[in-house]
Coordinates of C-alpha atoms in Angstrom, one line a residue:
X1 CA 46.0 42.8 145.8
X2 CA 43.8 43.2 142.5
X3 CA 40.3 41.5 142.3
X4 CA 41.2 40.7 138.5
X5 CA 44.9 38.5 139.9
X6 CA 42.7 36.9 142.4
X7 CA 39.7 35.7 139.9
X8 CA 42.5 34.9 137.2
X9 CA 44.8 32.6 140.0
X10 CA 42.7 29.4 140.3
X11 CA 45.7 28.6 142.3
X12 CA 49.0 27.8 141.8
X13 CA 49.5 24.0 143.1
X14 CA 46.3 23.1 140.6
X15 CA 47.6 24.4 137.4
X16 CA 51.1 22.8 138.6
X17 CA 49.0 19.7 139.4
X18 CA 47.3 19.4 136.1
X19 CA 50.5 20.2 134.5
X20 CA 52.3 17.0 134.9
X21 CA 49.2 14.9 132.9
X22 CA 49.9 14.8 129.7
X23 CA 46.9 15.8 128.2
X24 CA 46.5 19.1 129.6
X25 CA 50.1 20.1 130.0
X26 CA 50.6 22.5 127.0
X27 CA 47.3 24.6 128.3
X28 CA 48.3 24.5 131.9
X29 CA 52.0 26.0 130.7
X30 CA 50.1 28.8 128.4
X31 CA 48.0 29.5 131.3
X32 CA 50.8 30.0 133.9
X33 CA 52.6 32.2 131.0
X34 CA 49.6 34.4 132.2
X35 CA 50.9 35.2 135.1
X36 CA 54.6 35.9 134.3
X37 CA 55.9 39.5 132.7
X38 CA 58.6 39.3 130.9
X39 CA 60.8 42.2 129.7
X40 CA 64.3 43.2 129.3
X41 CA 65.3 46.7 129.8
X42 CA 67.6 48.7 126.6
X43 CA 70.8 47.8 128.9
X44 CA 70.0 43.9 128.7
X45 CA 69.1 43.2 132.4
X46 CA 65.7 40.9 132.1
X47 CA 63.0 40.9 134.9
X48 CA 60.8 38.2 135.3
X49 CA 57.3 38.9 137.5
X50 CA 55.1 36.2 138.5
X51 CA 51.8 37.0 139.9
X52 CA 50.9 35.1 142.9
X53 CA 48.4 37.0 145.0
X54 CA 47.9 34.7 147.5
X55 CA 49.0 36.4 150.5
X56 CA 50.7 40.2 150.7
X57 CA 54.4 39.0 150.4
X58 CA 56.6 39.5 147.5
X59 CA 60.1 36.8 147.4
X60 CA 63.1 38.1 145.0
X61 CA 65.4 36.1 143.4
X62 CA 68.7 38.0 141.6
X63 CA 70.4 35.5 139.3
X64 CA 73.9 36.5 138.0
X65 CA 75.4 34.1 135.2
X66 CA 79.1 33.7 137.0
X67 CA 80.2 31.2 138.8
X68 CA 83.6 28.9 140.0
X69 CA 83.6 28.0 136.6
X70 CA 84.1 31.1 134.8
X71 CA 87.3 32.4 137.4
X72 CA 90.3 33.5 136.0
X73 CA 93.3 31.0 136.6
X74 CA 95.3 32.3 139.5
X75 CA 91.5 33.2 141.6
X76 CA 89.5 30.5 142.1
X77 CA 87.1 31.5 144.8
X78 CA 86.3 35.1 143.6
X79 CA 83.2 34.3 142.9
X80 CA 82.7 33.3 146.4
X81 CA 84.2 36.5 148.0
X82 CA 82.4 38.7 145.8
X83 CA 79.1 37.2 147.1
X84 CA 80.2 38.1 151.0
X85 CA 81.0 41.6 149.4
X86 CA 77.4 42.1 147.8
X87 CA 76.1 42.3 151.6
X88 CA 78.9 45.0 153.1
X89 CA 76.5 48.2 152.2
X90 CA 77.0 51.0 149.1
X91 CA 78.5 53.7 149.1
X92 CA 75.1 55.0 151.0
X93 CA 74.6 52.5 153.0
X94 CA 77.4 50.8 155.6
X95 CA 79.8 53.8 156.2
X96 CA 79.2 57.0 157.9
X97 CA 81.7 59.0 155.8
X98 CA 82.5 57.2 152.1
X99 CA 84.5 59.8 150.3
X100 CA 87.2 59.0 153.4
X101 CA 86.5 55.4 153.3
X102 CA 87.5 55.8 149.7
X103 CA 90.8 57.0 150.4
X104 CA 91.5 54.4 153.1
X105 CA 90.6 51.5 151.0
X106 CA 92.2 52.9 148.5
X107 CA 95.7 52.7 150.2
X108 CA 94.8 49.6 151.8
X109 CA 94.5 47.4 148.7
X110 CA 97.8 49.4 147.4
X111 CA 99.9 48.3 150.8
X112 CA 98.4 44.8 150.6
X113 CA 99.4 44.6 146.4
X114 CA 103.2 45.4 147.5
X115 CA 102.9 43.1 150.1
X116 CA 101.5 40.0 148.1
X117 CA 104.2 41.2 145.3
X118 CA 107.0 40.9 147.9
X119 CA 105.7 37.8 149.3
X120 CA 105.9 35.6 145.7
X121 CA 109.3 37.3 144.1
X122 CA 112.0 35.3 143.6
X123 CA 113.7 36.6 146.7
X124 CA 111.4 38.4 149.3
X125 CA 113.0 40.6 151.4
X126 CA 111.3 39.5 155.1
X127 CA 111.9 43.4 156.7
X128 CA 110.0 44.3 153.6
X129 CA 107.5 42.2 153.5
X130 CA 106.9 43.1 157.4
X131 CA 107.0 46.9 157.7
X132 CA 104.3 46.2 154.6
X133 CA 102.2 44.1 156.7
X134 CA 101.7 46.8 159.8
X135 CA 101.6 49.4 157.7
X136 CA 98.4 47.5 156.4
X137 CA 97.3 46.3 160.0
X138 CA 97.3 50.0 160.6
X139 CA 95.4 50.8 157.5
X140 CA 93.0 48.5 158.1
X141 CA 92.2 49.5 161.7
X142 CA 91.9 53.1 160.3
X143 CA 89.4 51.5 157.5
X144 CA 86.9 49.9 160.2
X145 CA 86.4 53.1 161.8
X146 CA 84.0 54.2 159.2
X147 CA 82.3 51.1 159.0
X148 CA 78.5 50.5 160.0
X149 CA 78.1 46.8 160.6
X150 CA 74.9 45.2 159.4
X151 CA 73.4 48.4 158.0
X152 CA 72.1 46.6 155.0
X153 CA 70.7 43.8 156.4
X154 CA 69.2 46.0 159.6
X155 CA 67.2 47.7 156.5
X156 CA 65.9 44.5 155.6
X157 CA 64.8 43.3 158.9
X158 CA 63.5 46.4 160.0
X159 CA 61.2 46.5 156.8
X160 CA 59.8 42.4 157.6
X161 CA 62.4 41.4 155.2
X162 CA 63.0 37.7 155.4
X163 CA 65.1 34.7 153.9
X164 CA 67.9 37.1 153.3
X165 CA 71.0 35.2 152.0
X166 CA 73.1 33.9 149.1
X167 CA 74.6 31.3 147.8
X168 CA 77.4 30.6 144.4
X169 CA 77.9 27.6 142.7
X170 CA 80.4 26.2 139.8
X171 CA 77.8 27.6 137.2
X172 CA 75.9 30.6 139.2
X173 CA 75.7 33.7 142.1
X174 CA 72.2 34.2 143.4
X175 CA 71.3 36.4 146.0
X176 CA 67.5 36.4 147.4
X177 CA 64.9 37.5 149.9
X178 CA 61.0 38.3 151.0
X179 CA 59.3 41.6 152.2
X180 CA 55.6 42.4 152.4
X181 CA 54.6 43.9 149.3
X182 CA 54.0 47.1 150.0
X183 CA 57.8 47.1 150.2
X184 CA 58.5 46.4 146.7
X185 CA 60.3 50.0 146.0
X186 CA 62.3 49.4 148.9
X187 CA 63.7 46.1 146.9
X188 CA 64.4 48.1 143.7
X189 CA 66.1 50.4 145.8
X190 CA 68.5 48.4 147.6
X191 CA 69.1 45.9 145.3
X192 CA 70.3 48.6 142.3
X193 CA 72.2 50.1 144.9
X194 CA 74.2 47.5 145.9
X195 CA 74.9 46.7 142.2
X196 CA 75.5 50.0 141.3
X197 CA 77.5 51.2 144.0
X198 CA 79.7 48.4 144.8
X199 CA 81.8 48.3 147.7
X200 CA 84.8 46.5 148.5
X201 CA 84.4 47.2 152.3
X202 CA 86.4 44.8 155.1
X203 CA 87.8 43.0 151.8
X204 CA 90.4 41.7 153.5
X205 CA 88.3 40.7 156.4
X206 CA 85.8 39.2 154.5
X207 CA 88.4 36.8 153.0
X208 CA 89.2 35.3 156.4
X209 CA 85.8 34.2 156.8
X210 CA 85.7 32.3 153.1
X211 CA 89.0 30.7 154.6
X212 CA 87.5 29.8 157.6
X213 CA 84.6 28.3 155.3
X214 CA 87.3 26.3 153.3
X215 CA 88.8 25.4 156.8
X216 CA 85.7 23.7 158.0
X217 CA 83.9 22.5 155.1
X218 CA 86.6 20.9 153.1
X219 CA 90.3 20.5 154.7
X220 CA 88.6 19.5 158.3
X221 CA 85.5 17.3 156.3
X222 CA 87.2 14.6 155.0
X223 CA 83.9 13.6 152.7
X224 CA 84.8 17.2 151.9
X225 CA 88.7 16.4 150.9
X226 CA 87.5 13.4 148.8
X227 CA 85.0 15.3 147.3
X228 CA 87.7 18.2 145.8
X229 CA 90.1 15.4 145.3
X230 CA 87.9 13.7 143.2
X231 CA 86.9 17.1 141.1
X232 CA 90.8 17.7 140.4
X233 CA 91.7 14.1 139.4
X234 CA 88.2 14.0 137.1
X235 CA 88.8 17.0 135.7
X236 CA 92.6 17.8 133.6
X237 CA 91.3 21.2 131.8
X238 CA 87.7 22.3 132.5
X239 CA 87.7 24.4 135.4
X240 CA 84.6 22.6 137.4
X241 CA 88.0 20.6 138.6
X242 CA 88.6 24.0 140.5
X243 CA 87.0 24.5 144.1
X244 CA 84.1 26.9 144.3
X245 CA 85.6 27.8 147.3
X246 CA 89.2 28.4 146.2
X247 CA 92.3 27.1 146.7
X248 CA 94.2 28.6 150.0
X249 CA 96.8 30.4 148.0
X250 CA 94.5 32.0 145.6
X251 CA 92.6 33.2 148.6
X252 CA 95.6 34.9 149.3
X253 CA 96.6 36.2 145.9
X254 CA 93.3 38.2 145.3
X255 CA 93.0 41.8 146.0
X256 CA 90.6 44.4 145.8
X257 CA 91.5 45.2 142.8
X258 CA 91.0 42.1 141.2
X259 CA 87.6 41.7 142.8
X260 CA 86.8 45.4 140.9
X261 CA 87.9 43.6 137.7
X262 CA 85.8 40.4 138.3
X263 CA 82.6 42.6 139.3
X264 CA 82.8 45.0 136.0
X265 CA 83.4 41.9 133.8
X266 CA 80.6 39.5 135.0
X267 CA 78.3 42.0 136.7
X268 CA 77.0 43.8 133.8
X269 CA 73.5 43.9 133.1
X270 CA 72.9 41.5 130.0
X271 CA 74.7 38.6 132.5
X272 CA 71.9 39.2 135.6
X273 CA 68.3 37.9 135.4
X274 CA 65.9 39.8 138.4
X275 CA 62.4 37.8 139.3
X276 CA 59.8 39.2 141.4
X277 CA 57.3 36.6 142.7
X278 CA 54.1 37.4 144.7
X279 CA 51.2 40.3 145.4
X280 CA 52.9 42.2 142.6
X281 CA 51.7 44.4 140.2
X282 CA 53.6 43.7 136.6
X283 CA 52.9 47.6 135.5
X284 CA 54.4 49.1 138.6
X285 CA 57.8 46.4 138.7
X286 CA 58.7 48.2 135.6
X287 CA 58.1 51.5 136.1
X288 CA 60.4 50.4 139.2
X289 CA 62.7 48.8 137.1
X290 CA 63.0 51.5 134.3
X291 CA 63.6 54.1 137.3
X292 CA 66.3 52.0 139.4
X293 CA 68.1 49.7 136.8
X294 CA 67.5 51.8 133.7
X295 CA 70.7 54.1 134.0
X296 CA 73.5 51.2 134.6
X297 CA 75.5 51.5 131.5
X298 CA 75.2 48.6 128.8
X299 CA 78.4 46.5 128.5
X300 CA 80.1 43.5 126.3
X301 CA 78.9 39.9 127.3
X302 CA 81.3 38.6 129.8
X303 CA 83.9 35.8 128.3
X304 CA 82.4 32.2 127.5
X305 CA 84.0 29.3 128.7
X306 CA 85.8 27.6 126.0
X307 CA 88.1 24.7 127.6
X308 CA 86.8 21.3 126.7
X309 CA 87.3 18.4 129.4
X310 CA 89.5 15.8 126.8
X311 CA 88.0 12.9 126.5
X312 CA 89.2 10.1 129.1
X313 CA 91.6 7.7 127.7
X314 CA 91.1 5.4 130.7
X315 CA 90.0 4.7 134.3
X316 CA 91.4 6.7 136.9
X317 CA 92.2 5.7 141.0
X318 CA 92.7 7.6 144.0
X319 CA 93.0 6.9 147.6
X320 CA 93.3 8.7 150.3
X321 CA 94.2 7.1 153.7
X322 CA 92.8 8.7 157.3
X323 CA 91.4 7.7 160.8
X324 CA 87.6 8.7 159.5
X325 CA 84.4 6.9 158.2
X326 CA 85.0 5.2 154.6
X327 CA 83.8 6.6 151.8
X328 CA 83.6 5.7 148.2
X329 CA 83.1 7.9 144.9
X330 CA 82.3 6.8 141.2
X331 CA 81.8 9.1 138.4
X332 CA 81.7 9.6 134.9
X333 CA 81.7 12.1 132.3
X334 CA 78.1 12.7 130.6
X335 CA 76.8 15.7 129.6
X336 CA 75.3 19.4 130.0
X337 CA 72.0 20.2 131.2
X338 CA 70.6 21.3 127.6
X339 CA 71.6 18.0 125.8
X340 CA 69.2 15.2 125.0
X341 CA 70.5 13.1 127.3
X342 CA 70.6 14.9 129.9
X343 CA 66.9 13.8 131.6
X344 CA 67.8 10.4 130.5
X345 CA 70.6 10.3 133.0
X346 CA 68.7 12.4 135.4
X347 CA 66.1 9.7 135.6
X348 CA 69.0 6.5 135.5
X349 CA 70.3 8.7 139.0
X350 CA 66.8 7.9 140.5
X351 CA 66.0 4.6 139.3
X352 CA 69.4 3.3 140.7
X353 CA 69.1 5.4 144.3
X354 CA 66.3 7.4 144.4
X355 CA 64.9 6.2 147.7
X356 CA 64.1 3.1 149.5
X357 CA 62.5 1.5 146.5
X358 CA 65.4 1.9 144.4
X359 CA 68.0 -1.0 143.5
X360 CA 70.9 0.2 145.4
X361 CA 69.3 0.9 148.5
X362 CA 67.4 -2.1 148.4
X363 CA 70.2 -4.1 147.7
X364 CA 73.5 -2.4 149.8
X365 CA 71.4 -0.7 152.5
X366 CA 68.6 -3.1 153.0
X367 CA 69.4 -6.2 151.3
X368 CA 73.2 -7.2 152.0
X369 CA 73.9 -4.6 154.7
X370 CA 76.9 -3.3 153.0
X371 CA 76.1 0.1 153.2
X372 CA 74.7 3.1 155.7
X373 CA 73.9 5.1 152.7
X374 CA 74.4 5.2 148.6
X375 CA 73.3 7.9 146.3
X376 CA 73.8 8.3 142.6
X377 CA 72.9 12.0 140.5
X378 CA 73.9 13.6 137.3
X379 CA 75.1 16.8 137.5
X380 CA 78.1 17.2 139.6
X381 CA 79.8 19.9 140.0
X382 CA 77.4 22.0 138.0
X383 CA 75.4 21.5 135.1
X384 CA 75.6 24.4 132.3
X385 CA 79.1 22.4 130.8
X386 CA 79.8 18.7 130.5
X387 CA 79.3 17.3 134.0
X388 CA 79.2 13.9 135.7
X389 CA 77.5 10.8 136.7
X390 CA 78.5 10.9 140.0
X391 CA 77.9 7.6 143.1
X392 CA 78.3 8.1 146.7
X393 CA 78.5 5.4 149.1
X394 CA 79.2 4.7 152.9
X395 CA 80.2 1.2 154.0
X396 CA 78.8 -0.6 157.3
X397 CA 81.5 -1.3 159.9
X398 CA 83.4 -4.3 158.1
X399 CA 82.7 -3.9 154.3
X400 CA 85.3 -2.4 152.1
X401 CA 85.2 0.5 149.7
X402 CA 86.0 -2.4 147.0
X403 CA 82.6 -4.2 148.0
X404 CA 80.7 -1.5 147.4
X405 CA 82.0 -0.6 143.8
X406 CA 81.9 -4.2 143.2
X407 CA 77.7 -4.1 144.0
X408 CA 77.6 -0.1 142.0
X409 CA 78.8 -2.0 138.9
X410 CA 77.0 -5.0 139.2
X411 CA 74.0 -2.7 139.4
X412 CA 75.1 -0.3 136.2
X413 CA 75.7 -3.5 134.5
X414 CA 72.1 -4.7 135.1
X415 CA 70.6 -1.6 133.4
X416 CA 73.2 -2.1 130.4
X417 CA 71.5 -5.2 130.5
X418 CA 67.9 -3.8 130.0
X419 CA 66.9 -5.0 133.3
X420 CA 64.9 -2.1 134.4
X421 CA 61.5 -2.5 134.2
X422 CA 58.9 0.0 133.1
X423 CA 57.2 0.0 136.8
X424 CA 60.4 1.9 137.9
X425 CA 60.8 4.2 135.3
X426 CA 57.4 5.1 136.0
X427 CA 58.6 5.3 139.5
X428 CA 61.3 7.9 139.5
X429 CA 59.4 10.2 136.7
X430 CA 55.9 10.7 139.3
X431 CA 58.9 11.8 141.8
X432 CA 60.6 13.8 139.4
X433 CA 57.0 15.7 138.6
X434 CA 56.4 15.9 142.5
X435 CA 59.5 17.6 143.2
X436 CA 59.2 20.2 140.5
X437 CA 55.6 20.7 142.0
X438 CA 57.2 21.2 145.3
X439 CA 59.7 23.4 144.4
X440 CA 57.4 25.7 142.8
X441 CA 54.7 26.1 145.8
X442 CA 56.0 29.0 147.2
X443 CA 56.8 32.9 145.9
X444 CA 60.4 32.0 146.9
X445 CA 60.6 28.5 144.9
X446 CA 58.9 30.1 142.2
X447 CA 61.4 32.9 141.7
X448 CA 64.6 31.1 142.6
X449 CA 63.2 28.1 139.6
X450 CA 62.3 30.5 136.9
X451 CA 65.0 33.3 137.2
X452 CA 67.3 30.0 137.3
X453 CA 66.2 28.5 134.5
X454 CA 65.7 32.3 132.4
X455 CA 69.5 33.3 133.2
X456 CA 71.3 29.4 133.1
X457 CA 68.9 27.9 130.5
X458 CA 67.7 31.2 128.6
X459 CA 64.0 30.3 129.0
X460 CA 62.4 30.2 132.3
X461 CA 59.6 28.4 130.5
X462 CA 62.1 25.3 130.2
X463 CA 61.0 24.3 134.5
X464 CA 57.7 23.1 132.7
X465 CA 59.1 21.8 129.4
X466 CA 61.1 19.5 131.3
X467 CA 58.2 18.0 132.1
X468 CA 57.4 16.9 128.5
X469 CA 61.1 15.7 128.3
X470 CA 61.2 13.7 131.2
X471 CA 57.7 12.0 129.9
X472 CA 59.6 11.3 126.6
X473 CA 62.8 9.2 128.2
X474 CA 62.3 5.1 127.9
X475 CA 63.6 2.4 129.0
X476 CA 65.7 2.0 125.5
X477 CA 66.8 5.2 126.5
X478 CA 68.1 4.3 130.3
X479 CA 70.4 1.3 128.5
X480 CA 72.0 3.7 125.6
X481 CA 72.8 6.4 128.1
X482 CA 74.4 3.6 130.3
X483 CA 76.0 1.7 127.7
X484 CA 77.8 5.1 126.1
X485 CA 78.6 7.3 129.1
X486 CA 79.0 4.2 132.2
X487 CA 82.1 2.9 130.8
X488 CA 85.3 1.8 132.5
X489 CA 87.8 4.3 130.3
X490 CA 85.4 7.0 131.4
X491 CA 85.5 6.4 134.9
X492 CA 87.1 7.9 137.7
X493 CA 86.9 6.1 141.4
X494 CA 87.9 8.2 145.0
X495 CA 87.6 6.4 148.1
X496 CA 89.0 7.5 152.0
X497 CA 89.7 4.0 153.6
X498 CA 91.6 3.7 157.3
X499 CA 94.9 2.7 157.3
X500 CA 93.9 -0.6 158.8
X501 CA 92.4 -1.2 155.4
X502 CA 95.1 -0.5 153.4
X503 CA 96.7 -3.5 155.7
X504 CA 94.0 -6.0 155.1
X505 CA 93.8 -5.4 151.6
X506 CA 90.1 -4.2 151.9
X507 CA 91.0 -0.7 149.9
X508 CA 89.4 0.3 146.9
X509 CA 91.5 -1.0 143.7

């Protein structure tokens, strides 16, 4: 820890704190842009290092710009595995003899291609299709015997790593942990490994347990049915109407090999954004950085995503009937992050359920009784392409899914009306402020908020200038964005109702 980095960090919660006043926002943002190093090495991979000597830990946040949404048809949940695969080791690290791994893998993938071609022709031949299978159940037996479980993450714990874990959205794959920072060499080590020496190790294994995942977060959840129900009846062309998690038979249809073709497409280094947050000295991350990540080979920017979502020509229904809890979803098309109305809508989300001062908890939770819990948001699925204005509601024991759109309109219709008044707006943008300040007070927030905003945005300085835009949004503003996006033709309504519902006539429309 340098005397300088101390003297210069007054603290981090007090610059964030004078931040949202209006007054001395543009000097507290030019004064935090003194603590963050910014540079991009000649292959187009871009570090981010924010000083934060506050205690000797350093948090690291690896941002790579794929997601569900940018899947080729026919794999939806690659994304997903290749995450799982980004923790089974190197070719270093996670075997104890990799030039006969290799091999093994190698013939593994090839049984399991003849299999899966087999399995989908016009006429499968079942003998086939069965000597295939043991011949890889053999294979893959033969495979696990030069596997060392855990290796990689062992290093990490061994070392006082912490925090270790990943997760992949619709728009984004980001992998993140801690270490004391005198183990900052150790991170440049392991993480250029693993992205330079990818492995494809208990593949097949690994795609099991994303099945499992599906199993029990979305075909046994049946919030979790609705909610990729919903996504596919929204959504006719863009692909956020595809499951992050995959469909069952894509799960099936992806090999190795295709996982090799997704990695060299989307993991290239002018698609990953690295941040380094903590006791960190900017000098010595890029030596570090030169030394580790320098070599990878520049490549051609991974495809964009081109498909359009249509506009709606009119509102769509769906129910599905079951012995669970009723729910009800509501949501329209609006827009991406980076458009000008995007804070607008942010800020409508709050002031119609953000907490128990807002109007549809005070009216359908606390008011009326008709609901355990209601919740309304922009940005669902993701937020880098046209999203949604999505509303998510539970019903008491006794009170239809019908009621409770009934009350969500009313509600919209109020704000159409201009009946918000500026106490709320004010409201919902001091919480707005306070979550971006709480998000930010730690090395972890920090690097996770900025290396989002650097690799999603293409500024990280756009988590302060938010700020300014939410400051800017008025009430005129809450009734235009309501008024052109919360309209019936752009509407699309799921709801799960009992089949004693559907009898009484108490299901949604």
């Amino acid at each position: 820890m340098k005397l300088k980095n101390t003297i210069c960090t007054l603290g981090l919660m007090t610059m964030l704190l004078l931040s949202v006043g209006q007054p001395g926002q543009a000097q507290s943002l030019d004064n935090f842009e003194e603590k963050v190093t910014e540079f991009t090495l000649d292959n187009g991979l871009t570090f981010l290092i924010i000083e934060r000597p506050v205690a000797p830990v350093v948090s690291f946040a690896t941002y790579v710009n794929v997601g569900g949404a940018n899947e080729p048809v026919g794999h939806t949940g690659m994304a997903h595995i290749f995450e799982h695969m980004a923790f089974k080791g190197t070719h270093n690290i996670g075997t104890n003899n990799w030039e006969e791994e290799q091999k093994v893998l190698q013939e593994l993938d090839n049984t399991y291609q003849q299999w899966l071609q087999e399995k989908y022709s016009a006429t499968p031949d079942t003998a086939k299709m069965s000597d295939l299978w043991s011949e890889f159940e053999k294979l893959e037996e033969e495979a696990g015997k030069y596997v060392v479980n855990n290796e990689y993450s062992q290093i990490v714990d061994r070392n006082g790593g912490t925090g270790m874990n990943a997760t992949t959205s619709a728009d984004r794959t980001n992998y993140f942990f801690s270490l004391p920072e005198n183990r900052l060499e150790l991170w440049f080590s392991l993480e250029s490994d693993r992205f330079k020496n990818p492995v494809f190790r208990e593949f097949y294994k690994e795609k099991e347990v994303v099945r499992e995942e599906r199993r029990m977060r979305t075909e046994s959840q049946p919030f979790g049915r609705l909610l990729e129900e919903f996504a596919a009846v929204a959504y006719t062309a863009h692909p956020y109407g595809r499951p992050v998690v995959g469909w069952n038979s894509d799960i099936t249809a992806t090999t190795m090999e295709d996982a090799r073709q997704f990695y060299n497409t989307y993991y290239v280094p002018n698609n990953i954004t690295m941040a380094i947050a903590g006791d960190v000295d900017p000098d010595e991350a890029k030596e570090l950085a030169q030394r580790y990540f320098g070599d990878i080979p520049a490549a051609p920017e991974p495809p964009a995503v081109y498909t359009k979502e249509p506009e709606q020509r009119g509102e769509r229904h769906f129910t599905i009937q079951g012995q669970s809890q009723p729910y009800l979803l509501m949501g329209y098309h609006t827009v991406a992050q980076e458009h000008p109305d995007s804070k607008a809508l942010q800020l409508l989300g709050s002031v119609l359920s953000g907490g128990r001062t807002s109007r549809l908890y005070k009216k359908m939770v606390e008011g009326e009784k008709q609901a355990l819990t209601v919740q309304a948001l922009n940005g669902y699925p993701g937020q880098k392409y046209e999203t949604m204005f999505l509303t998510f509601a539970v019903p008491n024991q006794g009170v239809g899914v019908d009621t409770l759109e009934a009350t969500i309109l009313e509600e919209i219709e109020k704000v159409k009306q201009g009946e918000v008044t500026q106490a709320e707006l004010d409201r919902v943008r001091t919480k707005a402020r306070a979550s971006l300040i709480r998000s930010l007070d730690s090395n972890s927030g920090l690097a996770s908020s900025l290396a989002s905003a650097e690799s999603l945005r293409g500024d990280w300085k756009k988590v302060f200038t938010d700020l300014e835009e939410l400051q800017e949004v008025t009430l005129e503003d809450l009734q235009r964005v309501a008024k052109t996006y919360l309209t019936q033709d752009n509407r699309t309504v799921g709801a799960i109702v009992t089949q004693s519902d559907t009898q009484e006539g108490t299901n949604a429309k």
